[in-house]
Structure formats: structure tokens, C-alpha cells
Short mmCIF file of C-alpha atoms in Angstrom, two decimals:
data_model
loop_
_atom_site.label_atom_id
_atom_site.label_comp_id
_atom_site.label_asym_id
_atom_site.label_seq_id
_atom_site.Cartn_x
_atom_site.Cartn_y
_atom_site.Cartn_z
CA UNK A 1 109.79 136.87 313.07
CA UNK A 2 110.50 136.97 309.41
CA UNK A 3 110.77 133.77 307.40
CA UNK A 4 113.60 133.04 305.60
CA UNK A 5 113.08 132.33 302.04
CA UNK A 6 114.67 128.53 300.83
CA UNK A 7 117.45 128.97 298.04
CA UNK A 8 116.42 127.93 294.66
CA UNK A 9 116.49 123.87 294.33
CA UNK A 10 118.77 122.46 291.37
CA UNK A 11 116.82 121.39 289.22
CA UNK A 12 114.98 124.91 288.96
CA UNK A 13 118.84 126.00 287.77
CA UNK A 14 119.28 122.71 285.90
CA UNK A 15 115.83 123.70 283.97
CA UNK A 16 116.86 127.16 283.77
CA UNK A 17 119.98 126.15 281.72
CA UNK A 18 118.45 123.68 279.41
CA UNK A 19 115.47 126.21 277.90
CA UNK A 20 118.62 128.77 277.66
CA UNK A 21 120.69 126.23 275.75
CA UNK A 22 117.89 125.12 273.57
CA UNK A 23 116.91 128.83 272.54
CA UNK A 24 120.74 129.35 271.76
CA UNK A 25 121.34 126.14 270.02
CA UNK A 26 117.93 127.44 267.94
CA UNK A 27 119.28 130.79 267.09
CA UNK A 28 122.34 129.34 265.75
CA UNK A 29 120.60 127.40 263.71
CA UNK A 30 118.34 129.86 262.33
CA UNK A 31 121.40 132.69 261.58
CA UNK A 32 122.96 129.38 259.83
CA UNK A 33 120.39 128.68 257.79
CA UNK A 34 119.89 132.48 256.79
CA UNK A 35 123.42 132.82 255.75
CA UNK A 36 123.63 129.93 253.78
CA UNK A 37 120.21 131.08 252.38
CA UNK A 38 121.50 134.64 251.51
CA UNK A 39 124.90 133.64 250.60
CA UNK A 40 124.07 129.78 248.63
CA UNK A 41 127.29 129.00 246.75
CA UNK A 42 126.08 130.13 242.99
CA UNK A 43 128.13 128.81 239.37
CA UNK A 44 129.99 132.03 237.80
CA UNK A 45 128.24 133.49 234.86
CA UNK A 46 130.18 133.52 231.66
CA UNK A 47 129.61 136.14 228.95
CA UNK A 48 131.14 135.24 225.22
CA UNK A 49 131.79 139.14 224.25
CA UNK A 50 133.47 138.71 220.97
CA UNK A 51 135.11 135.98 218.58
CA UNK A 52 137.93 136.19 216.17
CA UNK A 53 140.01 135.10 213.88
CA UNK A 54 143.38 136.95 213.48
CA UNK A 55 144.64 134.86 210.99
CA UNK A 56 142.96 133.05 208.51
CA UNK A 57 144.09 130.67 205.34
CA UNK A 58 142.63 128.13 202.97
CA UNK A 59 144.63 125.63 200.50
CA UNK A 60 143.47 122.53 198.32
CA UNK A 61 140.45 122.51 200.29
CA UNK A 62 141.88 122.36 203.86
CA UNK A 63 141.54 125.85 206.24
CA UNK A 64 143.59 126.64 208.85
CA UNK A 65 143.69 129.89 211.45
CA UNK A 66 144.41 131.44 214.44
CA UNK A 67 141.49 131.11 216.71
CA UNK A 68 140.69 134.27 219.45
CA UNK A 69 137.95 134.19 221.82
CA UNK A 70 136.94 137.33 224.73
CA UNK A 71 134.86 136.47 227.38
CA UNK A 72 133.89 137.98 231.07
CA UNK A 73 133.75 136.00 233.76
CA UNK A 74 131.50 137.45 236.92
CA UNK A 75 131.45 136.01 240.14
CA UNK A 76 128.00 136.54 241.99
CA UNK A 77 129.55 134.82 245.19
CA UNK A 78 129.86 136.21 249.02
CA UNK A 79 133.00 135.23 248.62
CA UNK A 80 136.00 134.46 246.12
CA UNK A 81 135.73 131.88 243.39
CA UNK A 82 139.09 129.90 242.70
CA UNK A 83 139.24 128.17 239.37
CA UNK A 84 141.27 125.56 238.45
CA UNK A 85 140.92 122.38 235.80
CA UNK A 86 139.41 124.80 233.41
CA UNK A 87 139.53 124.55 229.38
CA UNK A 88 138.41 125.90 226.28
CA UNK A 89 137.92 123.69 223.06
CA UNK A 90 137.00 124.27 219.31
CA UNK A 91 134.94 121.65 217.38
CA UNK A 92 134.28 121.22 213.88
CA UNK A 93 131.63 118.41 212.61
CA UNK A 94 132.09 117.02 216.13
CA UNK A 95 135.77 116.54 215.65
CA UNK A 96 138.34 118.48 218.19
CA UNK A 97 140.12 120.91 216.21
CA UNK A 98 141.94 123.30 218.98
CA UNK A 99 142.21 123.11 222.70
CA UNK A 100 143.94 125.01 225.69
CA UNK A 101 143.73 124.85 229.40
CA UNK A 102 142.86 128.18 231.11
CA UNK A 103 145.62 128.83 233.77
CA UNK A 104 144.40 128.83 237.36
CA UNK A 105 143.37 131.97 239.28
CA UNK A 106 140.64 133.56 241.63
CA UNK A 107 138.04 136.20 240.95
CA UNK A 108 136.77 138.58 244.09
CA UNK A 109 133.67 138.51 245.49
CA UNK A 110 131.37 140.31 243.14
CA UNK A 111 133.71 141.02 240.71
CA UNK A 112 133.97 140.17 236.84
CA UNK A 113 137.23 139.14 235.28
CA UNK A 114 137.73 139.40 230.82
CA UNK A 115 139.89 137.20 229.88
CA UNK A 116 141.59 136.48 226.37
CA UNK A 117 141.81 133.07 224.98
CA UNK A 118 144.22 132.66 221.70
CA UNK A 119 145.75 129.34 219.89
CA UNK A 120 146.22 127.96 216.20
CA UNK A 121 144.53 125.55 214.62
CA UNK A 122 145.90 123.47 212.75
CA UNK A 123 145.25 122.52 208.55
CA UNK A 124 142.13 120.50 208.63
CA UNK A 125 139.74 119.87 205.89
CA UNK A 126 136.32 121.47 204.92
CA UNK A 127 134.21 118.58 205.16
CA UNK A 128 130.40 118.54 204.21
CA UNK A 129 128.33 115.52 205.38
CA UNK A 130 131.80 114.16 206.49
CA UNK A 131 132.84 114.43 202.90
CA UNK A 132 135.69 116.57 201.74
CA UNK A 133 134.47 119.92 200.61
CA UNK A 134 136.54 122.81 197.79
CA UNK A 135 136.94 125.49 199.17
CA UNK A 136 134.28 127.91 196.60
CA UNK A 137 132.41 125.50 195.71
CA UNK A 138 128.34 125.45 195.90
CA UNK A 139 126.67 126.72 198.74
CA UNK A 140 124.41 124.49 200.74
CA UNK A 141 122.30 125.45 203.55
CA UNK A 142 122.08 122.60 206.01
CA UNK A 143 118.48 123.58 207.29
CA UNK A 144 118.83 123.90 210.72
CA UNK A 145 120.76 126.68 211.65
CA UNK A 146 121.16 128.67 208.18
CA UNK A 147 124.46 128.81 208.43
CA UNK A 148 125.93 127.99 204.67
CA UNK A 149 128.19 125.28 204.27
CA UNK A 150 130.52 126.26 200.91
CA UNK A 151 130.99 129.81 201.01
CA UNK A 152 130.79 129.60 205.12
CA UNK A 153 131.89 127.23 207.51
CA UNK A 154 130.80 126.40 211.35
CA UNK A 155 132.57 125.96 214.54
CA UNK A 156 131.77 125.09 217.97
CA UNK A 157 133.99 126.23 220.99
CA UNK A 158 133.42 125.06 224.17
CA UNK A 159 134.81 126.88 227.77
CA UNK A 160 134.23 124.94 230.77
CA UNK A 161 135.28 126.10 234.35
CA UNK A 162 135.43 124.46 237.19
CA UNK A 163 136.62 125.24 240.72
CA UNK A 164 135.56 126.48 244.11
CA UNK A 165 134.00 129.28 246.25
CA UNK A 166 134.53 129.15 250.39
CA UNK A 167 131.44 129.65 252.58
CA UNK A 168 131.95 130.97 256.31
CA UNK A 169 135.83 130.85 255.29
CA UNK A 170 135.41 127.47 256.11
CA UNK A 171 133.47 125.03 253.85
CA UNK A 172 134.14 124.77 249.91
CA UNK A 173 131.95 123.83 247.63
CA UNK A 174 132.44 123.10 244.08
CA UNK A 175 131.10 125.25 241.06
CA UNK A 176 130.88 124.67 237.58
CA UNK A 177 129.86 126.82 234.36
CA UNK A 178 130.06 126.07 230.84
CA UNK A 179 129.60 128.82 227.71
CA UNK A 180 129.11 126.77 224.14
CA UNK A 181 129.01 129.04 221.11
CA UNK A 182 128.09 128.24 217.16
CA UNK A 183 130.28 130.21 214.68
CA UNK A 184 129.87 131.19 211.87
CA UNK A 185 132.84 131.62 209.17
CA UNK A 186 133.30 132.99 206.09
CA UNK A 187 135.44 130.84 204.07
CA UNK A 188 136.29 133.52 201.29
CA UNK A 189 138.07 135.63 204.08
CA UNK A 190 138.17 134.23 207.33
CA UNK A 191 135.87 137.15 208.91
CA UNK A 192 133.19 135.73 211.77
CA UNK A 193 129.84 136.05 210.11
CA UNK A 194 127.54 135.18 213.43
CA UNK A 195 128.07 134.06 216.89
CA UNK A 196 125.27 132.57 218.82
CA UNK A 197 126.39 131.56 222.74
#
């Protein structure tokens, strides 16, 4: 006579689901933490290619120009990288001098995007130790950064750009970048003399 063999009790099968839930719920997690490893939300890298000035005019020692600025824009993300709230600004012995927003957009997934920035500035004057300066005057070198104050002028411009890049097409998660140049200007004709970013 052959015995018959007793079905598996419950909590054998209860057991049996728990270690297989636990090993799933542990793969997950480890695939989540690899992709968000591999593919960590990361701040676009701006490149300041060239600065110019198109136009360029002095008068009773105040200056005045048109104020271009080309810069690429790459985004190292797994996915696309909306901006938005973004702005450049030009400073002159800490004072604003010219500002514009940079429209919205999006940038692919690996890709890099030049854009063109371009606005006036209006008359201000040359100042030197916050004092008005004539235009052709001396030439003083203010020490620090050899650029000539006189014959040459310096400007700061500022691009900022904020927005966000989607991870899993699901979560966002805000990025930021910021390029700050010194120029250099030559007061005699407008022409950039150095640009350090």
C-alpha cells in the first residue's frame, strides 16, 4: 500500500510568498538606485564662445553700445532639460547697466543648443573709483586684473538659467547654471580686448 503524500501546509506557501516578495521588493530597489545613480539629474554646462559689441559710441565722457553675447548651452541629462526664469545681465562698477530675459525652451537629451543674446545699453558714464572718468584720459591699471581703466573699460555679464530635467518621465527636479564673464573694452573703439568666463 502506497502512502499518500500530505499537501503542502499554508504557511509553507505563506513563507514561500514572503522571501519571493522580499527578493522582488529588493531588486526594485537596487535597479532604482542604479538608474538614479547612472542617470543623477546634472546642471547644464554653459560655454561663453564669443562677446561683442556691434555698436559702440562715446560722448562727454559717457559710452554707450550695443551689447552681443554667443554662448552654447549642452545638456548632459538622460533626459530633456526645460528652461524657464532665465536671464542675462551686464554690470559695470557693480551697477546694472543692461538686462534681458532668455525666452523659455527645452534642449534634448545630450544635445547642445548656441544661442544669441543682443540688447543696447544705454549712455552711462565712465566712472573710475566711482568718480566720473574723460573718455582719453590717463591710463590706470587697477592692480588686480590688469585690465586698464582710461584707455579700456570693464564689464561684467551675468547668464543665469534655471529650469528642469524629468527623471523616469515622472519626477522633476530643478537645475541651475550660471556663466559670469569679465570684459574687457577698448574705449578708443569699442573692440573687446579680453574675455575671461
Amino acid at each position: 500500500m502506497v502512502k499518500s503524500r500530505k499537501p503542502p501546509s499554508g504557511r509553507t506557501n505563506l513563507a514561500s510568498c514572503i522571501v519571493a516578495t522580499i527578493f522582488l521588493i529588493f531588486i526594485f530597489i537596487i535597479i532604482f538606485i542604479l538608474y538614479f545613480t547612472l542617470s543623477k539629474p546634472k546642471s547644464p554646462i554653459i560655454t561663453v564662445n564669443s562677446i561683442q559689441l556691434p555698436s559702440f559710441s562715446t560722448s562727454n565722457g559717457t559710452v554707450n553700445f550695443t551689447f552681443s553675447q554667443y554662448v552654447s548651452i549642452e545638456n548632459p541629462n538622460h533626459d530633456e532639460f526645460a528652461h524657464y526664469d532665465s536671464s542675462l545681465q551686464l554690470l559695470y562698477s557693480g551697477n546694472r547697466i543692461g538686462f534681458m530675459f532668455v525666452p523659455a525652451g527645452k534642449i534634448n537629451s545630450g544635445r547642445t543648443q548656441y544661442m544669441a543674446a543682443t540688447f543696447s545699453v544705454k549712455a552711462f558714464p565712465l566712472t573710475v573709483n566711482g568718480q566720473p572718468e574723460s573718455v582719453g584720459g590717463p591710463t590706470v591699471t587697477d592692480g588686480l586684473s590688469g585690465f586698464r581703466v582710461g584707455s579700456s573699460m570693464e564689464v561684467e555679464s551675468r547668464l543665469e538659467m534655471a529650469g528642469r530635467v524629468r527623471v523616469l518621465h515622472f519626477f522633476t527636479h530643478h537645475v541651475e547654471s550660471k556663466a559670469e564673464c569679465r570684459i574687457g573694452i577698448s574705449v578708443s573703439d569699442g573692440s573687446v580686448t579680453a574675455f575671461h568666463c
